[in-house]
Coordinates of C-alpha atoms in Angstrom, one line a residue:
M1 CA -30.4 -86.3 155.8
A2 CA -33.1 -83.9 154.8
Q3 CA -31.0 -83.1 151.6
D4 CA -30.6 -86.8 150.8
T5 CA -34.3 -87.4 151.2
A6 CA -35.0 -84.5 148.9
R7 CA -32.7 -85.9 146.3
Q8 CA -34.3 -89.3 146.4
T9 CA -37.9 -87.9 146.1
P10 CA -39.1 -88.6 142.5
P11 CA -40.3 -85.6 140.5
S12 CA -44.0 -84.9 140.6
P13 CA -45.8 -86.2 137.5
A14 CA -46.9 -83.6 134.9
S15 CA -50.4 -82.4 135.4
P16 CA -53.0 -83.9 133.0
A17 CA -53.3 -80.5 131.2
R18 CA -49.6 -80.4 130.6
A19 CA -49.6 -84.0 129.3
L20 CA -52.4 -83.2 126.9
L21 CA -51.1 -80.0 125.5
P22 CA -48.4 -81.5 123.2
S23 CA -51.2 -83.6 121.4
I24 CA -53.1 -80.6 120.2
L25 CA -51.0 -79.6 117.2
P26 CA -50.5 -83.1 115.8
A27 CA -54.3 -83.7 116.2
L28 CA -55.1 -80.5 114.4
I29 CA -52.8 -81.4 111.5
V30 CA -54.2 -84.9 111.3
G31 CA -57.8 -83.5 111.2
V32 CA -57.1 -81.0 108.4
L33 CA -55.1 -83.7 106.3
A34 CA -57.9 -86.4 106.8
S35 CA -60.6 -83.8 105.8
L36 CA -58.7 -82.6 102.7
L37 CA -58.2 -86.1 101.5
F38 CA -61.9 -86.9 101.9
V39 CA -62.9 -83.8 100.1
L40 CA -60.5 -84.4 97.3
V41 CA -61.7 -88.0 96.7
S42 CA -65.3 -86.9 96.8
W43 CA -64.7 -84.0 94.4
V44 CA -62.9 -86.4 91.9
A45 CA -65.7 -88.8 92.2
E46 CA -68.2 -86.1 91.5
Q47 CA -66.4 -84.9 88.5
L48 CA -66.2 -88.3 87.1
Q49 CA -69.9 -89.0 87.9
G50 CA -70.8 -85.9 85.9
V51 CA -68.8 -87.3 82.9
L52 CA -70.3 -90.8 83.1
W53 CA -73.9 -89.9 83.8
K54 CA -74.3 -86.5 82.1
N55 CA -71.7 -85.7 79.4
L56 CA -71.3 -89.2 78.0
P57 CA -75.0 -90.2 77.7
D58 CA -75.8 -86.8 76.3
A59 CA -73.1 -87.2 73.7
L60 CA -74.4 -90.7 72.7
G61 CA -78.0 -89.5 72.6
V62 CA -79.0 -91.9 75.4
G63 CA -81.2 -91.0 78.4
R64 CA -79.1 -90.2 81.4
Y65 CA -81.0 -92.5 83.7
S66 CA -82.6 -94.8 81.1
V67 CA -82.8 -98.4 82.0
L68 CA -80.2 -99.3 79.3
W69 CA -77.7 -96.7 80.5
M70 CA -78.0 -97.7 84.2
F71 CA -77.5 -101.3 83.3
V72 CA -74.5 -100.5 81.1
M73 CA -72.8 -98.1 83.6
L74 CA -73.2 -100.5 86.6
T75 CA -71.9 -103.5 84.6
A76 CA -69.0 -101.3 83.3
T77 CA -68.3 -100.1 86.8
G78 CA -68.1 -103.7 87.9
I79 CA -65.6 -104.5 85.2
A80 CA -63.5 -101.4 86.0
V81 CA -63.3 -102.1 89.7
G82 CA -62.8 -105.7 89.1
L83 CA -59.7 -104.9 87.0
V84 CA -58.4 -102.7 89.7
V85 CA -58.9 -105.3 92.5
W86 CA -57.3 -108.0 90.3
K87 CA -54.2 -106.0 89.2
A88 CA -53.5 -103.4 91.9
P89 CA -50.9 -104.2 94.6
G90 CA -52.6 -105.7 97.6
H91 CA -55.8 -106.1 95.5
A92 CA -57.1 -102.7 96.7
G93 CA -57.2 -103.8 100.3
P94 CA -59.0 -106.6 102.1
D95 CA -62.5 -107.9 101.2
P96 CA -64.8 -105.1 102.2
A97 CA -67.3 -107.5 103.7
T98 CA -64.8 -108.2 106.4
T99 CA -64.1 -104.5 107.3
G100 CA -66.0 -101.8 109.3
L101 CA -65.2 -98.4 110.6
D102 CA -62.4 -99.8 112.6
A103 CA -60.0 -99.9 109.7
P104 CA -57.1 -102.3 109.3
L105 CA -53.6 -100.8 109.0
L106 CA -52.8 -101.2 105.4
P107 CA -49.3 -100.9 103.8
P108 CA -48.9 -97.7 101.7
V109 CA -48.6 -99.7 98.4
V110 CA -52.2 -100.7 98.6
L111 CA -53.6 -97.2 99.0
P112 CA -53.5 -96.1 95.3
G113 CA -55.5 -99.1 94.2
L114 CA -58.0 -98.7 97.1
L115 CA -58.5 -95.0 96.2
L116 CA -58.9 -95.7 92.5
A117 CA -61.5 -98.5 93.3
T118 CA -63.4 -96.1 95.7
V119 CA -63.5 -93.3 93.1
L120 CA -64.8 -95.6 90.4
M121 CA -67.4 -97.0 92.7
L122 CA -68.7 -93.7 94.0
A123 CA -68.9 -92.3 90.5
G124 CA -70.3 -95.5 88.8
G125 CA -73.5 -95.8 90.9
P126 CA -73.2 -98.8 93.4
S127 CA -75.0 -98.3 96.6
L128 CA -72.1 -97.8 99.0
G129 CA -70.6 -94.7 100.7
P130 CA -67.0 -93.6 101.0
E131 CA -66.6 -94.0 104.8
N132 CA -64.8 -97.4 105.1
P133 CA -62.1 -97.0 102.4
I134 CA -61.5 -93.3 103.3
I135 CA -60.9 -94.2 106.9
A136 CA -58.5 -97.0 105.9
V137 CA -56.5 -94.7 103.6
N138 CA -56.4 -91.9 106.2
V139 CA -55.2 -94.3 109.0
A140 CA -52.5 -95.7 106.8
V141 CA -51.2 -92.3 105.6
V142 CA -51.4 -90.7 109.1
Y143 CA -49.7 -93.8 110.7
W144 CA -46.9 -93.7 108.0
L145 CA -46.2 -90.0 108.4
G146 CA -46.6 -89.9 112.1
R147 CA -44.1 -92.8 112.7
R148 CA -41.5 -90.9 110.5
L149 CA -42.1 -87.3 111.6
L150 CA -42.7 -88.0 115.4
P151 CA -41.1 -91.4 116.0
R152 CA -41.3 -90.9 119.8
A153 CA -45.2 -90.7 119.8
P154 CA -47.0 -93.8 120.6
G155 CA -47.7 -95.6 117.4
R156 CA -51.3 -96.7 118.6
A157 CA -52.3 -93.0 118.8
W158 CA -52.1 -92.3 115.1
P159 CA -54.9 -94.6 113.9
V160 CA -57.2 -93.4 116.6
L161 CA -56.6 -89.8 115.6
A162 CA -57.0 -90.5 111.9
E163 CA -60.3 -92.5 112.5
A164 CA -61.8 -89.6 114.7
A165 CA -60.7 -87.0 112.1
T166 CA -62.2 -88.9 109.2
I167 CA -65.5 -89.5 111.0
G168 CA -65.7 -85.8 111.9
A169 CA -65.0 -84.9 108.3
L170 CA -67.6 -87.4 106.9
F171 CA -70.4 -86.1 109.1
G172 CA -69.3 -82.4 109.3
T173 CA -69.3 -82.5 113.1
P174 CA -67.0 -83.9 115.8
V175 CA -70.0 -85.3 117.8
A176 CA -70.2 -88.4 115.8
A177 CA -66.5 -89.1 116.4
A178 CA -66.9 -88.4 120.1
L179 CA -69.8 -90.8 120.4
L180 CA -68.0 -93.6 118.5
I181 CA -64.8 -93.2 120.5
S182 CA -66.8 -93.2 123.8
E183 CA -68.6 -96.3 122.7
A184 CA -65.3 -98.0 121.8
L185 CA -63.6 -97.0 125.1
A186 CA -66.5 -98.4 127.1
G187 CA -65.2 -101.9 126.4
R188 CA -61.6 -101.2 127.3
Q189 CA -59.6 -100.6 130.4
T190 CA -58.3 -97.0 130.2
E191 CA -56.4 -94.8 132.5
G192 CA -57.7 -91.4 133.6
P193 CA -61.0 -89.7 133.0
L194 CA -62.9 -90.3 129.8
W195 CA -62.3 -86.9 128.5
D196 CA -58.6 -87.2 128.9
N197 CA -58.8 -90.2 126.6
V198 CA -60.9 -88.6 124.0
F199 CA -59.3 -85.2 124.1
A200 CA -56.8 -85.6 121.2
P201 CA -59.2 -87.5 119.0
L202 CA -61.9 -84.9 119.6
V203 CA -59.4 -82.2 118.6
A204 CA -58.7 -84.2 115.4
A205 CA -62.4 -84.7 114.8
A206 CA -63.1 -80.9 115.3
A207 CA -60.3 -79.9 112.9
G208 CA -61.6 -82.5 110.3
S209 CA -65.3 -81.4 110.6
M210 CA -64.4 -77.6 110.5
T211 CA -62.2 -78.1 107.4
T212 CA -64.9 -80.0 105.6
T213 CA -67.6 -77.4 106.6
L214 CA -65.4 -74.5 105.4
V215 CA -64.4 -76.2 102.1
A216 CA -67.4 -78.3 101.1
R217 CA -70.3 -76.9 103.3
P218 CA -72.1 -80.2 103.8
T219 CA -75.5 -80.4 105.4
F220 CA -77.6 -83.4 106.8
D221 CA -80.7 -81.5 107.6
L222 CA -83.4 -82.8 105.2
G223 CA -85.6 -79.7 105.6
L224 CA -88.6 -81.8 106.6
P225 CA -91.7 -80.2 108.1
S226 CA -91.0 -79.0 111.6
F227 CA -92.0 -81.3 114.5
G228 CA -93.7 -79.8 117.5
R229 CA -94.5 -81.4 120.8
P230 CA -94.6 -85.2 120.6
G231 CA -97.9 -87.0 121.6
W232 CA -98.8 -90.6 122.4
G233 CA -99.4 -91.3 118.7
D234 CA -96.0 -90.1 117.8
L235 CA -94.5 -92.4 120.5
L236 CA -96.5 -95.4 119.0
S237 CA -95.4 -94.5 115.5
A238 CA -91.8 -94.1 116.5
T239 CA -91.6 -97.4 118.3
V240 CA -93.3 -99.3 115.5
I241 CA -91.2 -97.7 112.7
A242 CA -87.9 -98.2 114.5
S243 CA -88.7 -101.8 115.2
V244 CA -89.7 -102.5 111.6
G245 CA -86.5 -100.8 110.4
A246 CA -84.5 -103.0 112.7
L247 CA -86.2 -106.1 111.4
L248 CA -85.7 -105.0 107.8
G249 CA -82.0 -104.4 108.4
M250 CA -81.6 -107.7 110.2
A251 CA -83.1 -109.5 107.1
A252 CA -80.2 -108.0 105.1
V253 CA -77.7 -108.9 107.8
R254 CA -78.9 -112.5 107.8
A255 CA -78.7 -112.8 104.1
F256 CA -75.3 -111.2 103.9
P257 CA -73.1 -114.3 104.4
Y258 CA -75.1 -116.2 101.8
V259 CA -74.9 -113.5 99.2
H260 CA -71.3 -113.0 99.9
G261 CA -70.7 -116.8 99.6
G262 CA -72.5 -116.8 96.3
F263 CA -70.2 -114.2 94.7
A264 CA -67.2 -115.7 96.4
R265 CA -67.9 -119.0 94.5
L266 CA -66.9 -117.1 91.2
R267 CA -63.4 -117.0 92.7
H268 CA -62.2 -114.0 90.8
P269 CA -62.8 -110.3 91.1
L270 CA -63.2 -109.9 87.3
L271 CA -66.1 -112.3 87.6
A272 CA -67.6 -111.4 90.9
L273 CA -67.6 -107.6 90.5
P274 CA -69.1 -107.5 87.0
A275 CA -71.7 -110.1 88.1
G276 CA -72.5 -107.7 91.0
G277 CA -72.7 -104.9 88.6
V278 CA -75.2 -106.8 86.4
V279 CA -77.5 -107.5 89.5
L280 CA -77.2 -103.8 90.5
G281 CA -78.2 -102.8 87.0
L282 CA -81.4 -104.9 87.2
L283 CA -82.2 -103.5 90.6
A284 CA -81.7 -100.0 89.3
A285 CA -84.2 -100.8 86.5
L286 CA -86.7 -101.8 89.2
G287 CA -86.1 -99.0 91.7
G288 CA -85.2 -96.1 89.5
H289 CA -82.2 -93.7 89.6
L290 CA -82.9 -92.6 93.1
T291 CA -81.6 -95.9 94.3
L292 CA -78.2 -95.4 92.8
F293 CA -75.0 -94.1 94.4
K294 CA -74.3 -93.5 98.1
G295 CA -77.7 -92.0 98.6
L296 CA -77.2 -88.6 100.4
D297 CA -78.2 -86.4 97.4
E298 CA -81.1 -88.8 96.6
V299 CA -82.3 -88.7 100.2
G300 CA -82.6 -84.9 99.9
E301 CA -84.7 -85.3 96.7
L302 CA -87.0 -87.7 98.5
A303 CA -87.3 -85.5 101.6
H304 CA -87.9 -82.4 99.5
D305 CA -91.3 -83.7 98.5
P306 CA -92.6 -86.3 101.0
E307 CA -96.0 -86.4 99.1
G308 CA -94.4 -86.9 95.7
W309 CA -94.5 -90.7 95.7
T310 CA -97.1 -93.3 96.6
A311 CA -96.6 -95.8 99.5
G312 CA -95.9 -98.5 97.0
E313 CA -93.1 -96.5 95.2
F314 CA -91.5 -95.6 98.6
A315 CA -91.7 -99.2 99.6
T316 CA -90.1 -100.4 96.3
M317 CA -87.2 -97.9 96.7
T318 CA -86.8 -99.1 100.3
V319 CA -86.5 -102.7 99.3
V320 CA -84.4 -102.1 96.2
K321 CA -81.9 -99.8 98.0
L322 CA -81.5 -102.4 100.8
A323 CA -80.9 -105.1 98.2
A324 CA -78.5 -103.0 96.3
L325 CA -76.5 -102.3 99.5
L326 CA -76.4 -106.0 100.2
V327 CA -75.2 -106.9 96.7
A328 CA -72.7 -104.1 96.5
A329 CA -71.2 -104.9 99.9
A330 CA -71.1 -108.7 99.2
C331 CA -69.6 -108.7 95.7
G332 CA -66.5 -106.7 96.4
F333 CA -67.1 -103.1 95.7
R334 CA -65.0 -100.9 98.1
G335 CA -67.2 -98.8 100.2
G336 CA -69.1 -98.3 103.4
R337 CA -72.6 -99.2 104.4
I338 CA -73.8 -96.2 106.6
F339 CA -74.9 -93.8 103.9
P340 CA -77.0 -96.1 101.7
A341 CA -78.6 -97.4 105.0
V342 CA -79.7 -93.9 105.7
F343 CA -81.5 -93.9 102.4
V344 CA -83.2 -97.1 103.3
G345 CA -84.4 -95.7 106.6
V346 CA -85.6 -92.4 105.0
A347 CA -87.6 -94.3 102.4
L348 CA -89.0 -96.6 105.1
G349 CA -90.1 -93.6 107.1
L350 CA -91.8 -92.0 104.2
T351 CA -93.5 -95.2 103.3
A352 CA -95.1 -95.1 106.8
H353 CA -96.1 -91.5 106.3
A354 CA -97.7 -92.3 102.9
L355 CA -99.6 -95.3 104.4
V356 CA -100.7 -93.5 107.5
P357 CA -100.8 -89.6 106.9
A358 CA -101.0 -89.1 110.7
V359 CA -97.4 -90.3 111.0
H360 CA -95.3 -87.1 110.9
P361 CA -92.6 -87.2 108.1
A362 CA -89.9 -86.2 110.5
V363 CA -90.9 -89.0 113.0
G364 CA -91.1 -91.6 110.2
V365 CA -87.7 -90.5 108.7
A366 CA -85.8 -90.3 112.0
T367 CA -87.1 -93.5 113.5
G368 CA -86.8 -95.4 110.2
V369 CA -83.1 -94.4 109.9
L370 CA -82.6 -95.2 113.6
G371 CA -83.9 -98.8 113.3
V372 CA -82.0 -99.6 110.0
L373 CA -78.7 -98.2 111.3
L374 CA -79.0 -100.1 114.5
A375 CA -79.2 -103.4 112.5
I376 CA -76.6 -102.5 109.9
T377 CA -74.0 -100.8 112.1
R378 CA -74.7 -102.1 115.6
Q379 CA -73.5 -98.6 116.8
G380 CA -76.2 -97.2 119.1
W381 CA -74.9 -93.7 119.7
V382 CA -74.1 -93.1 116.0
S383 CA -77.5 -94.4 115.0
L384 CA -79.2 -92.0 117.4
F385 CA -77.0 -89.1 116.3
V386 CA -77.6 -89.6 112.5
A387 CA -81.3 -90.0 113.0
A388 CA -81.6 -86.8 115.0
V389 CA -79.4 -84.7 112.8
L390 CA -81.4 -85.5 109.8
V391 CA -84.5 -83.7 111.1
A392 CA -82.8 -81.0 113.3
S393 CA -85.6 -81.0 115.9
P394 CA -84.8 -81.1 119.6
A395 CA -88.2 -82.4 120.4
I396 CA -87.6 -85.7 118.5
I397 CA -84.6 -86.8 120.6
A398 CA -86.7 -88.2 123.4
L399 CA -88.8 -90.2 120.9
L400 CA -85.7 -91.6 119.4
C401 CA -84.2 -92.7 122.7
I402 CA -87.4 -94.5 123.7
A403 CA -87.8 -96.0 120.2
S404 CA -84.1 -97.3 120.3
L405 CA -85.0 -99.6 123.1
P406 CA -87.3 -102.2 121.5
A407 CA -85.2 -101.9 118.3
W408 CA -82.0 -102.6 120.2
L409 CA -83.6 -105.7 121.8
L410 CA -84.2 -107.0 118.3
V411 CA -80.6 -106.5 117.1
T412 CA -78.4 -107.1 120.2
G413 CA -76.5 -110.4 120.2
R414 CA -77.5 -111.1 116.5
P415 CA -75.0 -111.3 113.6
Q416 CA -73.5 -108.1 112.4
M417 CA -73.2 -107.0 108.7
Q418 CA -69.6 -107.9 108.8
L419 CA -67.9 -111.2 108.1
R420 CA -64.7 -112.8 109.3
E421 CA -62.1 -113.8 106.8
N422 CA -63.5 -117.3 106.6
G423 CA -66.9 -115.9 105.7
A424 CA -68.6 -116.5 109.0
A425 CA -70.8 -113.7 110.5
I426 CA -69.5 -111.7 113.4
R427 CA -71.7 -111.4 116.5

């Protein structure tokens, strides 16, 4: 009887550790692959950018960032990307106004066109970053390879690993991916402890970030003057600037469906994208060359000399960059909105410092970025993380947490800078 009972007793389930161990190697491979693809696309875009904005104007005897050349290059970029979107299989992916960091699963045939459109956009000067298309490409590649090489693995695991790995690669640290995953899991029913659910994605993000760090050595620290102990004046400045940044970002979010609808009425990518390039060229003439491209290198130039521009010049760059982000995202350029939003926040913070010198540059920059990103991305943890990492000062974290509260009250429940397929805003 005892033997029969023993035979009928089900085997004890594997320990959580033994269940997680098999995921480590696939996650590491995904992390390295996602990072290398991101680095390769960035490198190709940088080489093409050098040709378009240095070699070619020098050969023609035209100023590299003259008003004429900026207008010509942005218009030409619109034409080139418009041709790709028109002729490439799958039209280089879905309308970018309808996508976010949570990438759709695209068929492999769409990926070459999406990569080409992304490289042309990054090199040509429109104010978008690489995050959305790179995440979409990595998700599709990893899912396709994973389903063929490890068919027994759950299919839903591959997109999560690819997204985490790419975010780790983009920001050079797995922390951003961990925060995004934790925020996403908060609205879902999951089994087991939180860290069991984020273990494999965090491995992928760590591998992606380390690969990017070793190969490309990115840095987000702007090298601003160090910030010491916060005072009551700093708290007031942080709260006001973050709230102004949130309101400024929400103004763009409110205008987004209308601007997108205006370009959609042109009904063809070879009309909408060149029209967007023309508008971006006019904006560049107003804001100068620092308002071009995704904005990370340009942010470093701004922060290197916080006293180098007047409040009016900083304010002009803030508004122009936000308008350029709005137009580029609405007319059909393939790209993401986080990195140009960082430029907007930095320029806003330096505007506050130029208007009121008592506002510390680090406080202005960090809280300006926080407010703008909260409105543009609606990702609280990532907004806090990006704002904090730009100034690399532990003392500012408490200010950011407090300043995020009134800013979040302004943006929560409002429309997002992302549209449904019918053009309606997402709340």
